[in-house]
Coordinates of C-alpha atoms in Angstrom, one line a residue:
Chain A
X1 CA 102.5 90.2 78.6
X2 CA 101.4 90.7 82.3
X3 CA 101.4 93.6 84.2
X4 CA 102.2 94.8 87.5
X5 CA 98.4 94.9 88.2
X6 CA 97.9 90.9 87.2
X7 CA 100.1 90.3 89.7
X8 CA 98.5 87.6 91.8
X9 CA 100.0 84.7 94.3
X10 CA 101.0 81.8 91.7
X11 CA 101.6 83.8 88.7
X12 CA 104.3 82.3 86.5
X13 CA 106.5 84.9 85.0
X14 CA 109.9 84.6 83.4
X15 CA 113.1 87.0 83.8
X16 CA 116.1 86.5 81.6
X17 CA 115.3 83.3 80.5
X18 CA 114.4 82.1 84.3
X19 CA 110.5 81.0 85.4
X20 CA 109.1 82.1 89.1
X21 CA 106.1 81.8 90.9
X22 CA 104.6 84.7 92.8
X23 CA 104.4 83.9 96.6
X24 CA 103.2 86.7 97.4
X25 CA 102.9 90.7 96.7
X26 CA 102.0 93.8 98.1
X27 CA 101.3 96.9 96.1
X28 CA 102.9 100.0 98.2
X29 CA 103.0 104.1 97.8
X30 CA 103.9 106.7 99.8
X31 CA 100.9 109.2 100.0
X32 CA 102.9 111.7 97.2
X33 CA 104.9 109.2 95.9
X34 CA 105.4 106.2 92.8
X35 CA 103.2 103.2 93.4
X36 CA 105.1 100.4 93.2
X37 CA 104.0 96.0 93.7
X38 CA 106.8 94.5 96.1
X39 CA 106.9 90.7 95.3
X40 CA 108.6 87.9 96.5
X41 CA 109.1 85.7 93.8
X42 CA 110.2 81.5 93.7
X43 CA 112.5 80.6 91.4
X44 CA 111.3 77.2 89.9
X45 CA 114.2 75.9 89.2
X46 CA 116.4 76.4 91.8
X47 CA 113.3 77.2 94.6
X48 CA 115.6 80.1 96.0
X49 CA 113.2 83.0 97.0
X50 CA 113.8 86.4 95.9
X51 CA 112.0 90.1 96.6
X52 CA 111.7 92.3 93.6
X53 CA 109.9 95.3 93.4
X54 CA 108.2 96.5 90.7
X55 CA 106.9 100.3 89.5
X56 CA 103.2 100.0 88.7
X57 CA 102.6 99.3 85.1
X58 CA 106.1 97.9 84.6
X59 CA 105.5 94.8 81.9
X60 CA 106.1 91.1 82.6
X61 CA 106.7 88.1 80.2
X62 CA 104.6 84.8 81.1
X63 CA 106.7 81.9 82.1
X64 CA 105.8 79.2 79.2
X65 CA 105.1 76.7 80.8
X66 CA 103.3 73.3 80.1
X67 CA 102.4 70.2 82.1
X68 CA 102.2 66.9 81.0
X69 CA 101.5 63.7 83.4
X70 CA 103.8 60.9 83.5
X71 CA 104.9 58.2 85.4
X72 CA 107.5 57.5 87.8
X73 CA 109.3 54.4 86.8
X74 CA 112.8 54.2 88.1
X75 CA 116.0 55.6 89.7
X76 CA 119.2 55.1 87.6
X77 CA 122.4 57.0 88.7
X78 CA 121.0 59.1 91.0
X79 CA 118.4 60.5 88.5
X80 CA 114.3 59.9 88.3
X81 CA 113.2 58.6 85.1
X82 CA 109.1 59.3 84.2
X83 CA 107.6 58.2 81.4
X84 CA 104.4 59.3 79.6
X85 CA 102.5 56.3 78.9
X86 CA 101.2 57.2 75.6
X87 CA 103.6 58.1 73.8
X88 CA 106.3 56.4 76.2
X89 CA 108.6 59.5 75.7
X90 CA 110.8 59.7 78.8
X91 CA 112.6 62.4 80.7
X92 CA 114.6 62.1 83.7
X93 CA 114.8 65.0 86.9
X94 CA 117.8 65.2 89.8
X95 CA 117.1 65.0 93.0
X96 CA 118.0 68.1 93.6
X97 CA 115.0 69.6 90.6
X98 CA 112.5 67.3 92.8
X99 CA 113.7 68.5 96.1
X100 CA 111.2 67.2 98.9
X101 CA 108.9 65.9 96.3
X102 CA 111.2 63.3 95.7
X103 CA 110.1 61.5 99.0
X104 CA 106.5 60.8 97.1
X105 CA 108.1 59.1 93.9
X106 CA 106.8 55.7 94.8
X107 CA 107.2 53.2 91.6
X108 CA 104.7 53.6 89.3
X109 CA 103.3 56.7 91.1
X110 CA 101.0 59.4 88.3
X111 CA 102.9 62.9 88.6
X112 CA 102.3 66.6 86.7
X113 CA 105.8 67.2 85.0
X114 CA 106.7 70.9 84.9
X115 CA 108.2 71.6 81.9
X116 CA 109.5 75.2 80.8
X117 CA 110.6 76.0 77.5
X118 CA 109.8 72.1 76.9
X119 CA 112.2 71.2 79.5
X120 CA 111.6 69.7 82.5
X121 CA 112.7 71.2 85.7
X122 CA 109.7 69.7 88.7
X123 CA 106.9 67.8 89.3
X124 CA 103.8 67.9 91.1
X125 CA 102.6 64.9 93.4
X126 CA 99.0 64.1 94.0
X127 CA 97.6 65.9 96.9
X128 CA 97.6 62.6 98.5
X129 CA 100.0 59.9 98.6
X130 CA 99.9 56.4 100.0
X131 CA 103.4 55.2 101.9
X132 CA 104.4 52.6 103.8
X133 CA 105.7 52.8 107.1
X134 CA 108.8 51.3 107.2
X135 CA 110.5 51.7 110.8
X136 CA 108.5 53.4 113.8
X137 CA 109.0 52.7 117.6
X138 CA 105.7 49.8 118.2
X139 CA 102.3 50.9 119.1
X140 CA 100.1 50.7 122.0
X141 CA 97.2 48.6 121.2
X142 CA 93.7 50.2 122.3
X143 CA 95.5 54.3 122.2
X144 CA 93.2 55.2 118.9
X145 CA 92.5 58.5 120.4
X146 CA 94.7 61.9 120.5
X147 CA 97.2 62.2 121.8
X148 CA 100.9 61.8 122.1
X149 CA 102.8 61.0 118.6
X150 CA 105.8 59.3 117.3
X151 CA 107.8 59.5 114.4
X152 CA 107.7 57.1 111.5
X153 CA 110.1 56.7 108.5
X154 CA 108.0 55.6 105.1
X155 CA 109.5 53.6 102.2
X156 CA 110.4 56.8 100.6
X157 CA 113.1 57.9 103.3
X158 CA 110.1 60.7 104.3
X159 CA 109.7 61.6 108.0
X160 CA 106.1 62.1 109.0
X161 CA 104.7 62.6 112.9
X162 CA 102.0 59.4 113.5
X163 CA 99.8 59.0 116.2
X164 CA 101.4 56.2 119.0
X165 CA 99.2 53.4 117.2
X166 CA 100.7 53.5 114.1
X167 CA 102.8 49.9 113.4
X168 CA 105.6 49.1 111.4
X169 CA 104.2 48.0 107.7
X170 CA 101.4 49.6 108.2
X171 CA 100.7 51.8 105.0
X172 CA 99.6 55.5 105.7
X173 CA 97.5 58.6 103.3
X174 CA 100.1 61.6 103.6
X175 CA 99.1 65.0 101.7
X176 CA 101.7 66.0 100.0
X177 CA 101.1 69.4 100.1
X178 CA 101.8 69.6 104.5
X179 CA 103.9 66.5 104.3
X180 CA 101.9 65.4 106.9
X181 CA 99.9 62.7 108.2
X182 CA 96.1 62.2 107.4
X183 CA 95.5 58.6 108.0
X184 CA 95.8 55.2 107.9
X185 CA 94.9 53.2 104.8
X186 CA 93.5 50.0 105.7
X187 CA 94.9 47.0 103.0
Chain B
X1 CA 95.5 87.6 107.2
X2 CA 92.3 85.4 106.4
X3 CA 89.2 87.4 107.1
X4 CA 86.0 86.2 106.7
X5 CA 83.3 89.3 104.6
X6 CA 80.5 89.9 105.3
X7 CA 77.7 90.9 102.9
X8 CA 74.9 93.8 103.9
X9 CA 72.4 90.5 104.9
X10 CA 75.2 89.0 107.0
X11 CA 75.7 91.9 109.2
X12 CA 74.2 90.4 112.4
X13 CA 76.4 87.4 112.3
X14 CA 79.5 89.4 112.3
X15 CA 80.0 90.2 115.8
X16 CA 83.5 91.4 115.6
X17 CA 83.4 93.4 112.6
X18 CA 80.6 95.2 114.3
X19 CA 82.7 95.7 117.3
X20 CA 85.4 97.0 114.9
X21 CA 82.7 99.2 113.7
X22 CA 81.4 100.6 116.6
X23 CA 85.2 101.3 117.8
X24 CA 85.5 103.2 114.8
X25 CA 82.8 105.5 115.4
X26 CA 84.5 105.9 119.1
X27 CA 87.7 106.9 117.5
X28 CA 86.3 109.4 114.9
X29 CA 84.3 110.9 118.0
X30 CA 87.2 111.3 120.0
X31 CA 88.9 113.1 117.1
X32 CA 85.8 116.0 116.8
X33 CA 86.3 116.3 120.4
X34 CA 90.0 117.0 120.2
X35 CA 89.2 119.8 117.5
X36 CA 86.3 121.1 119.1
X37 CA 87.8 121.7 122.6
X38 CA 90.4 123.8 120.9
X39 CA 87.6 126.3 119.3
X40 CA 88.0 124.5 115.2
X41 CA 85.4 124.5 113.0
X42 CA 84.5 121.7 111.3
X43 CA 83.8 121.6 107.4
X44 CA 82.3 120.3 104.4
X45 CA 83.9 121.1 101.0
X46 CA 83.1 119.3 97.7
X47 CA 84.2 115.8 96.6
X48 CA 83.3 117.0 93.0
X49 CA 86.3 119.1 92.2
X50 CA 87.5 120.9 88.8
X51 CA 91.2 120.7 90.0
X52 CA 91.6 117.0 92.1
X53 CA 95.5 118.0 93.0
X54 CA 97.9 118.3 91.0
X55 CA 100.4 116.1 92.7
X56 CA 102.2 114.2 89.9
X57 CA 101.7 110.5 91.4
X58 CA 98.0 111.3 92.4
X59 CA 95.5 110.5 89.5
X60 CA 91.8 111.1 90.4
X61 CA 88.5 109.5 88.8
X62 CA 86.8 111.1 86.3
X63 CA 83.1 112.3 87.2
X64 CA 80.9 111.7 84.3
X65 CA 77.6 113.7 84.4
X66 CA 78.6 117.4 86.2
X67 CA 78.9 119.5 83.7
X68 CA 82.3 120.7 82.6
X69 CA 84.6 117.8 83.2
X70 CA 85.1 117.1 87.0
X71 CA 86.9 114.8 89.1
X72 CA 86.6 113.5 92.8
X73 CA 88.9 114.9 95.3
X74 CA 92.0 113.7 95.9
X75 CA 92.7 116.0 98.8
X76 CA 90.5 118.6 100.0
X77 CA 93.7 120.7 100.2
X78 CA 92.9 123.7 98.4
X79 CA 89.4 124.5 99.3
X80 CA 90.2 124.2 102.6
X81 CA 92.7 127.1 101.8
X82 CA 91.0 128.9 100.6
X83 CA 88.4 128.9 103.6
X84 CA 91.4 130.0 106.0
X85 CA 91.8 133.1 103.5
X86 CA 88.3 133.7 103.8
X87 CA 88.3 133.8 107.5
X88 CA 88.6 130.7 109.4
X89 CA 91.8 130.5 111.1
X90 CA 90.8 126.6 112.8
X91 CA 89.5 124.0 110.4
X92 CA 88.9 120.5 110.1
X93 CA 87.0 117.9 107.9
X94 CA 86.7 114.1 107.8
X95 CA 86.1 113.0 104.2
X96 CA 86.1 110.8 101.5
X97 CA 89.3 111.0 99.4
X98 CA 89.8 109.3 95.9
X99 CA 92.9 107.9 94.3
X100 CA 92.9 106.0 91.1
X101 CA 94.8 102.4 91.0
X102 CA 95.6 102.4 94.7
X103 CA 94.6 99.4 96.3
X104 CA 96.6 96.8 98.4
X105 CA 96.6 96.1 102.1
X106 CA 97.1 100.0 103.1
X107 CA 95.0 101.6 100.1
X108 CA 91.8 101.2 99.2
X109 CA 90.6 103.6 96.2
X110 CA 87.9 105.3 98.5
X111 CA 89.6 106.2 101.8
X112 CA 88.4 108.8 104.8
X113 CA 91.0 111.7 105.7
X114 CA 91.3 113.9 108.5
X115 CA 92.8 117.1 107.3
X116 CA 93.1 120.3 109.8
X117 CA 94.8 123.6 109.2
X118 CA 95.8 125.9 111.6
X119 CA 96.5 129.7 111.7
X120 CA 99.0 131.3 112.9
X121 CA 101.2 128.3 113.2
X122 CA 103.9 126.1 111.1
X123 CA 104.8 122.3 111.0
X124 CA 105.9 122.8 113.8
X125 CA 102.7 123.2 115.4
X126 CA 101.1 120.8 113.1
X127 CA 103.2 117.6 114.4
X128 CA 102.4 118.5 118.0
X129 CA 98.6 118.6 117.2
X130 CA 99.9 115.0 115.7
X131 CA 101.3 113.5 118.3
X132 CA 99.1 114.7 120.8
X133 CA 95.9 113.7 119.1
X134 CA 97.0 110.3 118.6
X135 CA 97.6 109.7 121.8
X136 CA 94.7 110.9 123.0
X137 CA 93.0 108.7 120.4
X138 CA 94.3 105.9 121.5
X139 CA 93.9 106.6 125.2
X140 CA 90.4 106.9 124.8
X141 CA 90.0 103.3 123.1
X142 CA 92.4 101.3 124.8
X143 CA 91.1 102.4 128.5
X144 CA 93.9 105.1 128.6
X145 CA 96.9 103.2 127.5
X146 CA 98.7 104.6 124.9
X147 CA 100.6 101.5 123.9
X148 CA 99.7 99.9 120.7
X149 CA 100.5 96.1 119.6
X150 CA 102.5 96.9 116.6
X151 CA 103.2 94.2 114.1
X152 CA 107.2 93.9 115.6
X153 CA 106.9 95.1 118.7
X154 CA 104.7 97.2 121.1
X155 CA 104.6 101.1 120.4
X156 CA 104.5 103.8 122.7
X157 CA 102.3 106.6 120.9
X158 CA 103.1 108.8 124.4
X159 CA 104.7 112.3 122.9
X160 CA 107.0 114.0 121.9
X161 CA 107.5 111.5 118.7
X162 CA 111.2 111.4 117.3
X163 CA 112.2 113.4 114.0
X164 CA 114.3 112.3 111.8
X165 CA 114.9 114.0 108.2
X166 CA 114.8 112.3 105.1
X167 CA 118.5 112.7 104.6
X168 CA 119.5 111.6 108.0
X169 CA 116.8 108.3 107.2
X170 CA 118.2 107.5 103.9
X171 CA 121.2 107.7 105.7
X172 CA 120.7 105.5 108.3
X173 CA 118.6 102.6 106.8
X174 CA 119.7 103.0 103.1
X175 CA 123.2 103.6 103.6
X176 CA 122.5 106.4 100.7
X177 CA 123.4 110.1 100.7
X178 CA 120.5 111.7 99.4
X179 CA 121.9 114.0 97.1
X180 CA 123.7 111.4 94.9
X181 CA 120.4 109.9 94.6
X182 CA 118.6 112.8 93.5
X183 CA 116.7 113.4 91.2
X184 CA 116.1 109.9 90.5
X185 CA 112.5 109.7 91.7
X186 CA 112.0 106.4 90.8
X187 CA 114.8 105.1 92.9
X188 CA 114.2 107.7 95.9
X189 CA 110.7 106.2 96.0
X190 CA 111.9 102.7 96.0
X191 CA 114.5 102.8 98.5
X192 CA 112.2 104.3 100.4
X193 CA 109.5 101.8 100.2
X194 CA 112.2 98.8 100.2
X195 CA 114.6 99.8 102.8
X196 CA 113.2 103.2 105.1
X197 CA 109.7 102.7 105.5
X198 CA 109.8 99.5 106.8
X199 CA 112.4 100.7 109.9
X200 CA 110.0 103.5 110.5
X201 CA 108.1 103.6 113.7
X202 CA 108.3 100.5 114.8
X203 CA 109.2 100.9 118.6
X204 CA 107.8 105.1 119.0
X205 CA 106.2 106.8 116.2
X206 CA 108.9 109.0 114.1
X207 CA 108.3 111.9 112.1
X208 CA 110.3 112.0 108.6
X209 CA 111.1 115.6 108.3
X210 CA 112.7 118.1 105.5
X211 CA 111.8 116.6 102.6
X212 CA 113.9 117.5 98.9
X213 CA 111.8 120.8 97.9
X214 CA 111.1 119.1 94.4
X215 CA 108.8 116.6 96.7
X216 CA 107.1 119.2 98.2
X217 CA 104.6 120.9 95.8
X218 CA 102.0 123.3 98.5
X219 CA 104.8 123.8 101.3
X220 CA 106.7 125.9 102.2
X221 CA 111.1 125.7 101.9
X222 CA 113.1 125.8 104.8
X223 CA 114.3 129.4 104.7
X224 CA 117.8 128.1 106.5
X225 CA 118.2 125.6 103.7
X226 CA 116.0 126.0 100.6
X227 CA 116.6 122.5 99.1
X228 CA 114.5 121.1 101.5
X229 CA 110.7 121.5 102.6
X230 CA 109.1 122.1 105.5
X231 CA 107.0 118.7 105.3
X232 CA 106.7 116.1 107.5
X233 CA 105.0 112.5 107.6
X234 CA 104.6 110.6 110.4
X235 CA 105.1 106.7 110.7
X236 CA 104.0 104.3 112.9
X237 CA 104.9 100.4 112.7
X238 CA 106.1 100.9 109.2
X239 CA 102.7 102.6 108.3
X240 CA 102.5 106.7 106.6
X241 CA 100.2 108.1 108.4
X242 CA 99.7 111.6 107.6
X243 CA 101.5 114.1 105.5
X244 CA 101.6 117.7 107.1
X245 CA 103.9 120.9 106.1
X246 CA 103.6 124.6 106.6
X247 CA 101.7 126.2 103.9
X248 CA 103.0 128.3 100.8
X249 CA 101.6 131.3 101.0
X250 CA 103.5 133.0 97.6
X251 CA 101.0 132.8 94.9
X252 CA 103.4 133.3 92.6
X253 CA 105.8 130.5 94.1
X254 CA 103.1 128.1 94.4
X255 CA 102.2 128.8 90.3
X256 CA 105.7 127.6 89.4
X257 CA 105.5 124.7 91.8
X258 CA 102.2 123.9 89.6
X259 CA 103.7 124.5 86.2
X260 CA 106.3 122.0 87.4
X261 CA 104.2 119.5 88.5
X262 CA 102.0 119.6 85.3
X263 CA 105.5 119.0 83.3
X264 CA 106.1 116.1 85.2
X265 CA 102.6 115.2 84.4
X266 CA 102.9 115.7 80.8
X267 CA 106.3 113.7 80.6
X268 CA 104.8 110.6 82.0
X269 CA 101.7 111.0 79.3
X270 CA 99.3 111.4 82.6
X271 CA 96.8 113.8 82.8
X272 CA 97.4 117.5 83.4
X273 CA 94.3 118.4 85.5
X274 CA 93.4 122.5 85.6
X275 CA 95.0 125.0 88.0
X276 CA 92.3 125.5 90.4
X277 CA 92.0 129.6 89.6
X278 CA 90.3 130.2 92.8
X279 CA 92.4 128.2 94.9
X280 CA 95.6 130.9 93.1
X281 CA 93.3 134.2 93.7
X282 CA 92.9 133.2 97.5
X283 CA 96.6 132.8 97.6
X284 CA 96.7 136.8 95.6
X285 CA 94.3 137.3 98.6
X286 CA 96.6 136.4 101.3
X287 CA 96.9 133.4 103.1
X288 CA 97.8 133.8 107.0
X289 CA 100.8 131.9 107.9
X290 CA 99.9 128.5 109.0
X291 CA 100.3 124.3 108.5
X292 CA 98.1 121.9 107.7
X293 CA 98.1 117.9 108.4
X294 CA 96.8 115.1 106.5
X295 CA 96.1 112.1 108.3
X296 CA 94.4 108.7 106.9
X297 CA 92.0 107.8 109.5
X298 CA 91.3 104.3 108.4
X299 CA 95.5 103.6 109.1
X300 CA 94.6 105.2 112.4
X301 CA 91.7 102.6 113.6
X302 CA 94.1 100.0 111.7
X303 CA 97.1 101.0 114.1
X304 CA 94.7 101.8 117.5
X305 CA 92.8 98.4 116.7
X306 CA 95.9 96.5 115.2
X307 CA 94.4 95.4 112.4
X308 CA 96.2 93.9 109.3
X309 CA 94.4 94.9 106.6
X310 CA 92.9 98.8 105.8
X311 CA 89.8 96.5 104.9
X312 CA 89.6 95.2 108.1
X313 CA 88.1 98.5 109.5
X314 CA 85.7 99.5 106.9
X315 CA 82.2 99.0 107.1
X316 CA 82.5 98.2 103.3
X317 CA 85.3 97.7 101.3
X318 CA 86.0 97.7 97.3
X319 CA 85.6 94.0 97.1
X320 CA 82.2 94.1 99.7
X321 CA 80.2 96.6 97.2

């Protein structure tokens, strides 16, 4: 069990039956009054924030959680299938349970599987990710400097901001974690 | 809310924490001054106390190594008291406070208080010297303004501050009528931290006024309505800043209030520190009619400087030791 004083950003806890993440806290009390640890909590499956707050020394359970790498393999009706390679066990995720990490599920692409209670319900991409740049207005030779930028759409359907000499089929190093640009990859 | 700390060898290469530091010293300078033009002594009481407050949500540290077992202050409340009874009718002290398991962005287990007491006077009194001496404060840091940043908007510290009680608050930002609530601590306390503090202060400093008698262990009631105290706090951007009342005088009054507190104690399995004896036999003595203030000075600098963090304007915090 954890307590109001483990409380940390990324905790995992679980409240009836549900796992969330800690975003963040703040531990409060009026001069004469109860101390109490406000928290805004994520819920992992759905990724809907909520604020609870929480008397000091009030008892939490720990989310069990586990993570297991697999591999993305393919879509079939609308649903990812990832496979662990050793023991070729597979599960399958919504897009929905991936949300915006579903725009890094390149085939064949190594991902951390959340599971809870042995089910799964997320993943985790690789900080980085190599796309392709599948449609983005055409550069200007010899602009390799700052400057001005563009948007590009990758072979995943993401949306990233490039700098103006980024071309078409060109394949770019996004982290995962900004959704961003970092930079080109050359092949 | 990154901030960078600095170790004791790393000093010089922290211009702007010494900056912070030497505006500090400016502010607690400015707040002598204030005292001393109006003829109030300045004093020293102990921080190794027999009786560390009473308070039911204030636990002290333990002080191993003094004798009979001792605690550091958690207020210097009642030896102050008893100096009024013994004669000084003006008083102030800047010192180190202690509260056990209080530590988050506006709490830091070791924290400096301002705490003055003035004869013959009543709250009334004590949130004028408030008001005023914050804005003086300020004034004399921020080149006379008396405008502060503020985290949603900029604050006018210029007095008079608004009052609003703690019914009329609950009220307003809670949409809860204080005496269904009651005596529910827990959920007083929690709506209070959830939905009032947060709306408090944030364009003018407001004082919170009239707070339920049960919340008010050393103050006086309001003789026109004895469910509520004659207690104040004031709050600015969000932030408690000080806790003030006029003083119970009625030993006998002020036993009860104890007796009550250490049941309260004694039901949540905490602690029940000892009735400072002397601290009762002043009261027996006679204590002159007058109110006393509170006032964290490191939420001060925080609010004059507008800093995030109480951290932020300590020379040393608990994770710098």
């Amino acid at each position: 069990m954890y307590e109001t004083s483990d409380i940390r950003k990324g905790l995992k806890i679980q409240i009836d039956g549900v796992p969330f993440a800690v975003v963040d806290f703040q531990f409060v009390k009026p001069g004469k009054g109860v101390a109490f640890t406000r928290t805004k909590l994520r819920n992992m499956m759905t990724g809907a924030v909520i604020e609870r707050t929480y008397r000091s020394g009030e008892k939490f359970e720990p989310a069990n959680l586990e993570e297991r790498q697999m591999q993305f393999i393919y879509v079939e009706n609308n649903m990812f299938v990832f496979m662990d390679t050793a023991t070729y066990d597979q599960i399958q995720l919504s897009e929905e349970q991936l949300g915006d990490n579903r725009y890094y599920m390149k085939d064949g692409i190594m991902v951390n599987v959340l599971l809870f209670d042995q089910k799964a319900i997320g993943v985790t991409p690789p900080n980085f990710v190599e796309l392709k740049v599948v449609s983005t207005e055409p550069g200007f030779k010899g602009d390799t400097s700052s400057g001005g930028t563009k948007p590009a759409t990758l072979e995943t359907g993401l949306e990233v901001n490039v700098p103006l000499f980024i071309n078409q089929g060109e394949t770019l190093r996004i982290d995962t974690r900004t959704a961003s640009y970092t930079e080109r990859v050359k092949k | 809310m990154a901030f960078v700390r600095f170790s004791n060898e790393s000093l010089q290469k922290e211009p702007e924490r010494l900056e912070t530091l030497r505006k500090r010293h400016a502010i607690l300078a400015a707040i002598r001054r204030f005292f001393d033009a109006q003829g109030f002594v300045e004093v020293e009481t102990p921080c190794v106390v027999l009786s560390p407050g009473l308070e039911r949500n204030l636990d002290a540290l333990e002080v191993i190594g003094a004798g009979r077992t001792k605690f550091l202050n958690t207020s210097p409340e009642y030896h102050m008291k008893r100096l009024l009874v013994a004669g000084l009718p003006r008083i102030y002290q800047i010192c180190k406070c202690f509260r056990r398991d209080e530590r988050g962005p506006l709490h830091q287990t070791e924290f400096t208080m301002l705490e003055w007491y003035r004869c013959v006077a009543d709250w009334n009194d004590l949130m004028r010297d408030t008001e005023e001496l914050v804005a003086i404060v300020a004034g004399t840091i921020n080149n006379g303004t008396t405008r502060i940043r503020g985290r949603y908007a900029p604050i006018d510290l210029t007095p008079p501050w608004e009052r609003i009680s703690v019914a009329a608050a609950f009220q307003r930002y809670a949409d809860t009528n204080l005496d269904d609530l009651l005596p529910d601590e827990e959920r007083f306390y929690r709506l209070l931290v959830e939905r009032v503090e947060p709306r408090l202060g944030r364009e003018r400093p407001v004082f919170l006024t009239h707070y339920p008698a049960d919340m008010a262990c050393l103050a006086r009631l309001d003789p026109a309505d004895p469910k509520v105290a004659e207690r104040f706090e004031a709050y600015v951007d969000g932030i408690e800043l000080c806790n003030g009342f006029s003083e119970l005088a009625d030993p006998e009054e002020q036993k009860r209030r104890f007796e009550n507190e250490l049941r309260a104690r004694r039901a949540s399995g905490k602690i029940e520190y000892p009735v400072d004896q002397r601290f009762i036999s002043a009261l027996e003595r006679g204590l002159p009619e007058c109110g006393g203030n509170a006032l964290g000075v490191d939420r001060l600098i925080m609010l004059i400087l507008g800093a995030n963090r109480i951290d932020e304007v300590m020379a040393f915090s608990e994770t710098d030791l």
